[in-house]
XYZ file of C-alpha atoms in Angstrom:
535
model
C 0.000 0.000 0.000
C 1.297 3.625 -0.613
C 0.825 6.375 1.485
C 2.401 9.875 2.108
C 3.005 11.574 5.130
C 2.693 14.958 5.727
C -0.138 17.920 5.489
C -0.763 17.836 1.993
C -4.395 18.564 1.713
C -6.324 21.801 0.947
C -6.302 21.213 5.607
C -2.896 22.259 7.437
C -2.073 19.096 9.072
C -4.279 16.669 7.653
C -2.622 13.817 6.374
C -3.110 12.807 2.415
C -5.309 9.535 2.566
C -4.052 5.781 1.990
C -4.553 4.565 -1.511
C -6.662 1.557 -2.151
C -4.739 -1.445 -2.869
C -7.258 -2.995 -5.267
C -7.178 0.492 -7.623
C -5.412 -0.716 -10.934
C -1.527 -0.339 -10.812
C -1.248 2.635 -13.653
C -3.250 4.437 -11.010
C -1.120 4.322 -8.281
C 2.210 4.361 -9.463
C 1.317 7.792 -11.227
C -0.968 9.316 -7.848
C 2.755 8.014 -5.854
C 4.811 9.949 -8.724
C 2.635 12.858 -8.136
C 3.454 12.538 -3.706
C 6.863 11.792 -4.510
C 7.159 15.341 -6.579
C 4.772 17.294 -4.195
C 7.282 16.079 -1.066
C 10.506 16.672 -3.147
C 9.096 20.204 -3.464
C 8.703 20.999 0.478
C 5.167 19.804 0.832
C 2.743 22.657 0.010
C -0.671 22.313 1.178
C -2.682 22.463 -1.949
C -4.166 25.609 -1.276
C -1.057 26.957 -1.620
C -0.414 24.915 -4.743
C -3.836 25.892 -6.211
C -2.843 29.234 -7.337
C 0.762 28.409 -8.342
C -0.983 25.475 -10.408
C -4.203 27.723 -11.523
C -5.955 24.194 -10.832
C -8.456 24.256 -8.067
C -7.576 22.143 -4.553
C -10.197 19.437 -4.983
C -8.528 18.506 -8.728
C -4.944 18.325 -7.796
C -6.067 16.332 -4.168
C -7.874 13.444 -6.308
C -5.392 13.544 -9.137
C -3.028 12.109 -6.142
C -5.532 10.078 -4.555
C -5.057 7.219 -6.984
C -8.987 6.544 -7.033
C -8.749 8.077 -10.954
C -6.162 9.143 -13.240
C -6.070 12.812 -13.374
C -6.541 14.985 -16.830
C -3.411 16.535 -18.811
C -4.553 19.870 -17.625
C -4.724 18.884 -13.794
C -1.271 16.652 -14.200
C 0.553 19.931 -16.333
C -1.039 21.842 -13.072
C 0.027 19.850 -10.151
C 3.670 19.367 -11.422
C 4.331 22.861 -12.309
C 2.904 24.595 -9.416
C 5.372 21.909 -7.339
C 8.265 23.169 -9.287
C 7.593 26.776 -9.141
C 6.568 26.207 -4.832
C 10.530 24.953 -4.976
C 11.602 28.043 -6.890
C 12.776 25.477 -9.613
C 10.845 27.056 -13.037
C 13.629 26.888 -15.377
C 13.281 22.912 -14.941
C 9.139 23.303 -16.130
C 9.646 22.619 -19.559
C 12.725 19.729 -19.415
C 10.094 18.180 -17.026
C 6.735 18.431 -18.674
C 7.423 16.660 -21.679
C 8.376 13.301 -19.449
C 5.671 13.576 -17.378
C 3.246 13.783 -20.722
C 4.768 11.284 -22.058
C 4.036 8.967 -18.583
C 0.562 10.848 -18.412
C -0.281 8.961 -22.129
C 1.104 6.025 -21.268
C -1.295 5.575 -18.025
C -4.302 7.223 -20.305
C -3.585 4.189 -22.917
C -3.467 1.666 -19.956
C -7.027 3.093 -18.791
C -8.492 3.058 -21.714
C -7.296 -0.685 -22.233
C -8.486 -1.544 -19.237
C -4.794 -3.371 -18.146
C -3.131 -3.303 -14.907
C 0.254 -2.884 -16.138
C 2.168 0.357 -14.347
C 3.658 2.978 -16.744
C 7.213 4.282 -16.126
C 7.689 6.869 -13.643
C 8.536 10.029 -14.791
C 12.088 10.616 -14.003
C 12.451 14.036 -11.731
C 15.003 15.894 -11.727
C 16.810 16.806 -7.820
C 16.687 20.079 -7.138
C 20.734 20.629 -7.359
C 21.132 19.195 -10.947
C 24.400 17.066 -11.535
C 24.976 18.528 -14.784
C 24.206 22.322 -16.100
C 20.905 22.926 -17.187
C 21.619 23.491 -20.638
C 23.889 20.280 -20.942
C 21.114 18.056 -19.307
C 18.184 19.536 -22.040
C 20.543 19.244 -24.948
C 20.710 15.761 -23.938
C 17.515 14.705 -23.346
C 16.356 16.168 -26.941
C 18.983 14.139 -28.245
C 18.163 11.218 -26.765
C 14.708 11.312 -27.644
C 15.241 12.692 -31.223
C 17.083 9.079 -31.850
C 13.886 7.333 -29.623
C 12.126 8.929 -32.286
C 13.872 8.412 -35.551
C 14.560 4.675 -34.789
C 11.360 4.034 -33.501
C 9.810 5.535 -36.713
C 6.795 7.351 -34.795
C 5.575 11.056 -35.696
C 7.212 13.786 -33.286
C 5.891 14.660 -30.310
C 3.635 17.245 -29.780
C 4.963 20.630 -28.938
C 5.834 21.266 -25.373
C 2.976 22.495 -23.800
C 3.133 26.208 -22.398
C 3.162 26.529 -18.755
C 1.801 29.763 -17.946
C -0.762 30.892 -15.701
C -2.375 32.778 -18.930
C -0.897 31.544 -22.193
C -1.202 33.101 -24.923
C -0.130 31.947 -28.425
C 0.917 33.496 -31.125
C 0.790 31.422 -35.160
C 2.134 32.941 -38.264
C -0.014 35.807 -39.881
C -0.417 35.346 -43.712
C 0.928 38.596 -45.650
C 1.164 41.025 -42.943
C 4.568 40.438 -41.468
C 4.624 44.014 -40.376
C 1.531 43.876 -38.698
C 2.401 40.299 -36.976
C 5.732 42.314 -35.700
C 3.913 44.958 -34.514
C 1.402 42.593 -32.903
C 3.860 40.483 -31.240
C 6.524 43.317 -30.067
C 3.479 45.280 -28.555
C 2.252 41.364 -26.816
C 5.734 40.573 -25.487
C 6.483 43.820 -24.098
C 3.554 43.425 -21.595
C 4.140 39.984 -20.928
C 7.394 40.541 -20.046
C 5.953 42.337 -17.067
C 4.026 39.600 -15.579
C 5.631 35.821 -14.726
C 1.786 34.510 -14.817
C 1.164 35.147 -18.460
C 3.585 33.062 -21.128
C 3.839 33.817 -24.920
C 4.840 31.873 -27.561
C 5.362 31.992 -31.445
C 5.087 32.844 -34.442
C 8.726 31.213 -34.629
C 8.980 27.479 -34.455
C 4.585 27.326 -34.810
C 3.220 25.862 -37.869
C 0.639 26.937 -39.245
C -2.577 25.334 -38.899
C -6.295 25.481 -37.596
C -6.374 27.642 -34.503
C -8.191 25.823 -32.157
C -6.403 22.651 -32.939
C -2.968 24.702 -32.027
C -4.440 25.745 -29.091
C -4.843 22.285 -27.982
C -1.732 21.108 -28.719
C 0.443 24.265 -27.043
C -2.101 24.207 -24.019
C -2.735 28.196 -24.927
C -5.994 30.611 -23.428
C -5.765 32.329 -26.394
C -4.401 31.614 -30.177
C -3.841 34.149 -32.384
C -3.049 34.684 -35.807
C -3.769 37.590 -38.812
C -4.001 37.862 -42.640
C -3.964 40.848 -44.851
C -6.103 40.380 -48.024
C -6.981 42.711 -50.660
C -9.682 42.554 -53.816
C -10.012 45.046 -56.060
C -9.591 48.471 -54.606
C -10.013 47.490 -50.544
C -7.976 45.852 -48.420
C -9.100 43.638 -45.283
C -6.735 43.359 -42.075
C -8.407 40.806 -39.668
C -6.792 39.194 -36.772
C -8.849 36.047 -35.593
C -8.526 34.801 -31.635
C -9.998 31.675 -30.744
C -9.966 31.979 -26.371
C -10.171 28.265 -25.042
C -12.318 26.804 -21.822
C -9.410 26.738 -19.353
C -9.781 29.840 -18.069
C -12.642 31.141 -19.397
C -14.779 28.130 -18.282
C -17.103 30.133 -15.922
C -18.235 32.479 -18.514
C -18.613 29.940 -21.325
C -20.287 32.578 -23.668
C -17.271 34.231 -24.539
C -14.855 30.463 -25.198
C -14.396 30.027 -28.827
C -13.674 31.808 -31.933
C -13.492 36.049 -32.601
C -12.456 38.118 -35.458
C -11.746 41.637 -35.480
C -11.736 42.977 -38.998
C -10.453 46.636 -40.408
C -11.543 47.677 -44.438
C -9.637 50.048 -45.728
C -8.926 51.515 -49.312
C -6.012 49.931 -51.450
C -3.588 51.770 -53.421
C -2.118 49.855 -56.565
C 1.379 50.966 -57.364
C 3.763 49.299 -59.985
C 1.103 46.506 -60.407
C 0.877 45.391 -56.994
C -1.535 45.897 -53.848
C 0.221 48.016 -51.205
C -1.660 48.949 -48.010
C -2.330 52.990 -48.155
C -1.300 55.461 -45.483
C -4.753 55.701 -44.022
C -4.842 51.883 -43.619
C -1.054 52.258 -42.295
C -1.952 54.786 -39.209
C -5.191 52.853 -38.915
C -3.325 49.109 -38.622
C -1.603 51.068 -36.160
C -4.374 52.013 -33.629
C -6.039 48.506 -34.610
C -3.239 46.473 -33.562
C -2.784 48.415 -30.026
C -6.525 48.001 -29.458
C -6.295 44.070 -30.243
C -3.099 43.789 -28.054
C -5.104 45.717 -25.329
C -8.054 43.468 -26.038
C -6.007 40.154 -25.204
C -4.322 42.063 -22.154
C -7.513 42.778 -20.779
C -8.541 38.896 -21.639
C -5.227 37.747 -19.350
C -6.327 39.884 -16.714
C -10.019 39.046 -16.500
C -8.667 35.032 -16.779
C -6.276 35.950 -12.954
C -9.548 37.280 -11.600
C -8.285 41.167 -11.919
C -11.402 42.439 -12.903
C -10.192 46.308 -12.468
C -7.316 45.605 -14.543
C -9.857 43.943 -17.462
C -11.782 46.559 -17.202
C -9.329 49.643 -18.156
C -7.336 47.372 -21.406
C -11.240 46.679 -22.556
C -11.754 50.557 -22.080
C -8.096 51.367 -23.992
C -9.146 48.734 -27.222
C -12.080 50.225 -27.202
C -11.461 53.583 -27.706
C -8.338 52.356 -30.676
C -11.040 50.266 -32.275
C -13.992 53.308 -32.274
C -11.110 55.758 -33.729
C -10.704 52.845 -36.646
C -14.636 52.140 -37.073
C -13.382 48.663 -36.695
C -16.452 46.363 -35.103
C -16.207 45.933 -31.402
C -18.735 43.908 -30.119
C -16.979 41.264 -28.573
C -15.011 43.836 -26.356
C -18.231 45.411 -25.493
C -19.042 42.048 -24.150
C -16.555 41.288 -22.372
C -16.596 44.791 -20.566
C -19.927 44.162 -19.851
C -18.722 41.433 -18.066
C -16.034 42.927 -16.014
C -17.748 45.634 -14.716
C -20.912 43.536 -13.916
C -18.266 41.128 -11.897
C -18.154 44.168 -9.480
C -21.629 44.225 -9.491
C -22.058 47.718 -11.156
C -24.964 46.254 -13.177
C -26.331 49.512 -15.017
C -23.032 50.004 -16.646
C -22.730 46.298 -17.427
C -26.253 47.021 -19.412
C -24.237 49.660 -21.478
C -21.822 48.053 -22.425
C -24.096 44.887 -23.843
C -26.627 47.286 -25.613
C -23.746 49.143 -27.008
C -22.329 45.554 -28.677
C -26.136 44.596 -29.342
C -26.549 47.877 -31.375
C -22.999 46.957 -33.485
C -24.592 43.493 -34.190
C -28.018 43.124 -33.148
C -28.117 39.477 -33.743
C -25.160 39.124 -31.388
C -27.095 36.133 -28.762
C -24.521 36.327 -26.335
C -24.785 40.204 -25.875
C -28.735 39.658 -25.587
C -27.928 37.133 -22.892
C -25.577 39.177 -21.184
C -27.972 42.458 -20.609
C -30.670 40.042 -19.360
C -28.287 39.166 -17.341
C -27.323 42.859 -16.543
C -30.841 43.793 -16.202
C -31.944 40.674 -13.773
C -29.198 41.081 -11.241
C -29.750 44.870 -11.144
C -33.773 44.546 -10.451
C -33.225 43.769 -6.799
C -34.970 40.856 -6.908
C -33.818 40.302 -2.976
C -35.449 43.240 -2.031
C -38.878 44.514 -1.253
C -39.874 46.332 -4.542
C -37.713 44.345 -7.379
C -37.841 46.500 -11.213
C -40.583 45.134 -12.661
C -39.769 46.774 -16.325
C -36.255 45.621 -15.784
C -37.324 42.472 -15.390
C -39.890 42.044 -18.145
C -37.187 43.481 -20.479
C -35.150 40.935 -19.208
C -37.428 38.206 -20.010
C -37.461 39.777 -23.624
C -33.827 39.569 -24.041
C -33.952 35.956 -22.843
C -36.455 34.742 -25.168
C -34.853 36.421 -27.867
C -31.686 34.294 -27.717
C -33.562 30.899 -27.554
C -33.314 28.465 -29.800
C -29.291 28.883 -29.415
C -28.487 26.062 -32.065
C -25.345 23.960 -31.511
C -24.572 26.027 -28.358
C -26.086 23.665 -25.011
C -24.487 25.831 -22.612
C -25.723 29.338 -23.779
C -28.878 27.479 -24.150
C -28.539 26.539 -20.727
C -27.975 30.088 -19.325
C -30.567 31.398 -21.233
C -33.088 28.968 -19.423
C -31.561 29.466 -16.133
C -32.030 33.131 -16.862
C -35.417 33.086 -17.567
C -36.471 30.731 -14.628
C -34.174 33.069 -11.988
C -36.560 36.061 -13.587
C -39.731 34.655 -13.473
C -39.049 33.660 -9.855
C -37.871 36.830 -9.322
C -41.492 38.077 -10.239
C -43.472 35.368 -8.550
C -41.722 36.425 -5.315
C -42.824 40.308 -6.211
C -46.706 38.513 -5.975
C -47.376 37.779 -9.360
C -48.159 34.032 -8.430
C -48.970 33.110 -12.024
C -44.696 33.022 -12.851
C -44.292 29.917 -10.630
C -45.081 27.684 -12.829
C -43.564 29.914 -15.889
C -40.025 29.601 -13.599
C -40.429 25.781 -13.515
C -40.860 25.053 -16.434
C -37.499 26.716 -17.765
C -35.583 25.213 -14.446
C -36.900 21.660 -15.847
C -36.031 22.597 -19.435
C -32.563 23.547 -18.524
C -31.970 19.797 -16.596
C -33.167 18.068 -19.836
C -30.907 19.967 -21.573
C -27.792 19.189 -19.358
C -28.862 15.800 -19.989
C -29.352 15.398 -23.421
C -26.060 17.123 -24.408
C -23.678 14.830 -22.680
C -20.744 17.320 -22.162
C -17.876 16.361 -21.593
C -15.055 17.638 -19.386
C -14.789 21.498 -19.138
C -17.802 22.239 -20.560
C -19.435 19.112 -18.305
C -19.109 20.611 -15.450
C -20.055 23.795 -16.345
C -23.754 22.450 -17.926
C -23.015 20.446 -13.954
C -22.826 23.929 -12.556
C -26.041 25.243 -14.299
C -28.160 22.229 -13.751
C -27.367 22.666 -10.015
C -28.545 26.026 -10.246
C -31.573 25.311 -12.032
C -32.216 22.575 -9.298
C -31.907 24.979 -6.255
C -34.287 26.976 -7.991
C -36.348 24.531 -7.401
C -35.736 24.051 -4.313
C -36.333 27.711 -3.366
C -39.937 27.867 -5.175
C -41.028 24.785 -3.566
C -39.371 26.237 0.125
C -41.472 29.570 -0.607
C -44.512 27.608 -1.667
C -44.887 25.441 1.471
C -43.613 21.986 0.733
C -40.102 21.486 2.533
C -39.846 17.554 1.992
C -39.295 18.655 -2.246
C -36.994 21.745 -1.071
C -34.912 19.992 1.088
C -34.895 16.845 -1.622
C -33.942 19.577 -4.507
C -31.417 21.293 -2.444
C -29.749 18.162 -1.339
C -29.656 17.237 -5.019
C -28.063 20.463 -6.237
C -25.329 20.305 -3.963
C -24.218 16.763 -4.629
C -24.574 17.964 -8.423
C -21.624 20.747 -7.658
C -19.776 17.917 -5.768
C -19.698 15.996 -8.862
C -17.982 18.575 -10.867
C -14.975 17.908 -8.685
C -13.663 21.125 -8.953
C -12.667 24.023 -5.853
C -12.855 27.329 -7.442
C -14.349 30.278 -4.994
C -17.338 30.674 -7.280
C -18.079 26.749 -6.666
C -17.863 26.954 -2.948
C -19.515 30.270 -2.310
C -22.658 28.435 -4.345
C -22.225 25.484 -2.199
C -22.494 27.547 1.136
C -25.448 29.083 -0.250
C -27.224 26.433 -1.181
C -26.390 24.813 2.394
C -27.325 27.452 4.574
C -31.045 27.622 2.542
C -31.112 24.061 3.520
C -30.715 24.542 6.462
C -33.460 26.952 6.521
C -35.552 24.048 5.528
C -34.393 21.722 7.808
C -35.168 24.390 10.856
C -38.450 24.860 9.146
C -39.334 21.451 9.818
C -37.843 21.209 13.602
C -35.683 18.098 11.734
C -32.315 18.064 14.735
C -30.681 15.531 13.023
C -30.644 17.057 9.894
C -29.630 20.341 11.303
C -26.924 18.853 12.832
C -25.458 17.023 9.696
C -25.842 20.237 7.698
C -24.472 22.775 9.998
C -21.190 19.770 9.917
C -21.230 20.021 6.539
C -21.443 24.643 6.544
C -18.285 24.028 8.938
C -16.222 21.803 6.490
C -16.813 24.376 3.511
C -15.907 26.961 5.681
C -19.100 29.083 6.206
C-alpha cells in the first residue's frame, strides 16, 4: 500500500489519505509519482499549490488520490505549481514533456483496461548534476534518436506553462503587422511571470483551435492581410479556449476583429495605403489591449480587465473597426463588481454593433436581472420584463447547449424573481425553464470542461427549485432539490471560490428548511457540513 506523510491537503495538518490497494496499478504508481514530486518540493498544502498550479484544490487532491487518473490539464497543473513552490521554473519545460509522455502512457493503460504500471517520470533533484543546458541538450537528443529509430511522428509541442498563455501562429501577408502585434504582446508579458507567450517562430501553421490544444494556450492568435479590387481587409482572428474562461462559457471560442480600408495599386501590386497604415496602427494596439484585458479578466483582476477593454475600445472606435466582442466582455467585467447599469451599457452598445449578437442579448438580461433587486422589497418590474425579452430572444441557441442553458436558467431566476414580487402566475412559468434547462444538461452529454459547467447550471436550475417549492410550502421537495443540487456541484470535482460560495449558499437555505421542519438531526449534519466548507 502507498501512502504519504505529511499535510498535503487543501487542511494544514491533515494527512493525504491511503490509496486503495485494489485500484489498478497505472493508477497508483502515477498518484505516488505525483506525492513523490509534491514532497521533493517541500510539501505545500494544496491551497497553496492551487494558485501556483491555476488548478483548483479538490482537482490536484484526487489527481493524487489514486482513485482516478487525473486529466493533462490537472497533471501539467500539479507538477508545475510543485516546481515553481521549490523556486525550480527553469526545470518546467525539461520536465513536462516526461511527465506527458508517462501521463499517455497511463491514459492508454485506462483506456485498455490493463493493470500494467507505466514508467515513472524521471524528476530531476533540485541541485542538478549537470548544467541545465547540458542536461536539455541531452535529453532532446536522446529522444530525437527514440524517435527516428522508432519511426513514430514527433511529439507534440511542449505544452506552455503559464498561468495565462497566450499563443501566437504565423499571420499570412502582414509580417509588419504580426511584428507589430507580437513586439506590442511581449512587451507586456514581459511584465508579468503569470502570463507566457509563444510563437510565431517554431509554430506551424494550422487550424487555430487545434494549435491551441496542442500548445495548451488561453488564447491563439493569428492575422491575414487580403486585398480585392480596390479594398484591403486586415483581420486578426482569436480563438480563447475553456481553461480559463470556463465560468463564462459565452465568450470560449472563436473572434475576429476585422479593419476595411482603401487599397492603393502601385507598380502593379496591392500596397496597403497610409490611411490603412496609421489605422493598422491604432487597430493592432486596441487588439493587443483586447487580449491584455482577456489575461487579466482570466487571474480574476477584474479592475485591470476593465481599463485594457476601455483602452481597445477607444483604438477600435477611432478605426470604425467592429467591437462587439469587447463590449461584451466589458460588460462582463464591470458587472463582476456588481455595477450592473453600466454592465447594461456596455451589452446594448455591442447589441446595437450586431443586433443578432445572442450572447450580448444574454448578457444584458443578465445585466438587467441582477440589477432589479430581486432580494429586495420592490424588485424593477420593467427591468425584469425586459429581461425576459432579451432571454427569449436568444432561444433556440443552435449547436450552443451551454448558452442554451444560461438562457433557461435566466429566464427561470426572472420569473421567480417576479413570482416572489406577488405575481403568483410566474411559478409555474419559472419551472418550467428550471426543468427545461436539466433536460438539456442531460441530453447534451458534455464532456469535461464544458461538463461541469452544464453540472454547474443544472445545479442552479435545481436549487431553484428548491427555493420555489421552500417559498410555496412543501419542505420535503426543497430539502430533496437542495440536497440534489449540492451533490450535483460535488460531482464537478472542482474548488474554485465561485463553486464553494454556491455550495455555502445552497447549504445554509437548507438549512433553513431543515429548521423549518424542527428536523435536529438534519440540522446537525448540515451545519457539519457549513463548517467543512468553511461558512
Amino acid at each position: 500500500m502507498h501512502m504519504t506523510d505529511g499535510s498535503g491537503s487543501a487542511r494544514r495538518g491533515r494527512r493525504e489519505g491511503l490509496m486503495d490497494d485494489s485500484q489498478p496499478a497505472h493508477r497508483l504508481v502515477f498518484a505516488t509519482s505525483l506525492r513523490d514530486l509534491r514532497r521533493e518540493c517541500g510539501q505545500p498544502p494544496y491551497r497553496v499549490l492551487s494558485p501556483l498550479a491555476h488548478c483548483g484544490t479538490g482537482p490536484l487532491s484526487e489527481a493524487a488520490s489514486g482513485r482516478r487518473l487525473p486529466s493533462w490539464e490537472t497533471t501539467r497543473g500539479y507538477v508545475t505549481g510543485c516546481l515553481r513552490h521549490a523556486g525550480r521554473d527553469a526545470e518546467i519545460d525539461l520536465l513536462l514533456p516526461r511527465w506527458r509522455q508517462a501521463w499517455e502512457e497511463a491514459t492508454t493503460r485506462e483506456r485498455a483496461g490493463t493493470a500494467d504500471p507505466p514508467r515513472a517520470p524521471a524528476v530531476v533533484p533540485a541541485r542538478a548534476p549537470w548544467p541545465r543546458r547540458t542536461a536539455a541538450l541531452l535529453v532532446t537528443v536522446v529522444l530525437t534518436a527514440m524517435t527516428a529509430a522508432a519511426g513514430v511522428t514527433p511529439a507534440l509541442p511542449a505544452p506552455m506553462t503559464g498561468l495565462y498563455n497566450i499563443l501566437v501562429a504565423p499571420f499570412g501577408s502582414a509580417p509588419a503587422v504580426q511584428l507589430a502585434f507580437v513586439r506590442n504582446l511581449r512587451a507586456w508579458a514581459a511584465g508579468d511571470t503569470a502570463i507566457e507567450t509563444r510563437g510565431p517562430a517554431g509554430v506551424r501553421p494550422g487550424d487555430l483551435g487545434r494549435l491551441a490544444a496542442d500548445h495548451h494556450a488561453d488564447v491563439a492568435v493569428t492575422g491575414r492581410l487580403h486585398t480585392a479590387g480596390d479594398r484591403a481587409t486586415l483581420s486578426i482572428t482569436l480563438v480563447l479556449t475553456d481553461r480559463v474562461f470556463s465560468e463564462t462559457p459565452e465568450f470560449v471560442g472563436r473572434h475576429e476583429f476585422r479593419l476595411d480600408e482603401p487599397a492603393d495599386v502601385v507598380r502593379g501590386n496591392i500596397e496597403v495605403s497610409r490611411n490603412l497604415a496609421d489605422d493598422a496602427l491604432s487597430y493592432v494596439k486596441a487588439v493587443v489591449a483586447f487580449v491584455r484585458g482577456l489575461g487579466r479578466y482570466a487571474l480574476d483582476d477584474y479592475p485591470g480587465a476593465e481599463r485594457e477593454f476601455r483602452s481597445a475600445d477607444r483604438d477600435l472606435t477611432r478605426v470604425t473597426a467592429p467591437s462587439e466582442v469587447v463590449q461584451l466582455m466589458l460588460g462582463n467585467a464591470v458587472g463582476r463588481d456588481s455595477r450592473f447599469a453600466e454592465a447594461a451599457t456596455a451589452f446594448r452598445r455591442a447589441l446595437q454593433r450586431r443586433p443578432d449578437y445572442v450572447r450580448a442579448a444574454v448578457g444584458l438580461a443578465e445585466a438587467l436581472r441582477a440589477g432589479a433587486g430581486c432580494a429586495g422589497d420592490d424588485p424593477r418590474g420593467d427591468d425584469l420584463r425586459e429581461a425576459i425579452g432579451h432571454y427569449r430572444a436568444a432561444l433556440p441557441v443552435a449547436g450552443d447547449a451551454l448558452l442554451e442553458m444560461k438562457a433557461r436558467l435566466g429566464l427561470g431566476l426572472t420569473h421567480q424573481c417576479l413570482a416572489i414580487a406577488g405575481d403568483r402566475a410566474h411559478w409555474t412559468e419559472a419551472d418550467v425553464e428550471f426543468t427545461a434547462v436539466q433536460g438539456v444538461q442531460q441530453a447534451a452529454g458534455l464532456t469535461a470542461e464544458a461538463g461541469r459547467q452544464a453540472l454547474r447550471l443544472a445545479a442552479e436550475a435545481r436549487a431553484g427549485q428548491a427555493l420555489t417549492a421552500h417559498l410555496t410550502g412543501e419542505p420535503v421537495v426543497a430539502a430533496r432539490a437542495y440536497r440534489e443540487a449540492i451533490t450535483m456541484l460535488d460531482r464537478m470535482g472542482v474548488d474554485r471560490p465561485t463553486i464553494r460560495q454556491r455550495e455555502l449558499i445552497f447549504l445554509r437555505n437548507l438549512r433553513a428548511v431543515y429548521a423549518g421542519m424542527g428536523a435536529a438531526a438534519e440540522l446537525q449534519d448540515v451545519d457539519a457540513r457549513i463548517r467543512v466548507a468553511g461558512g
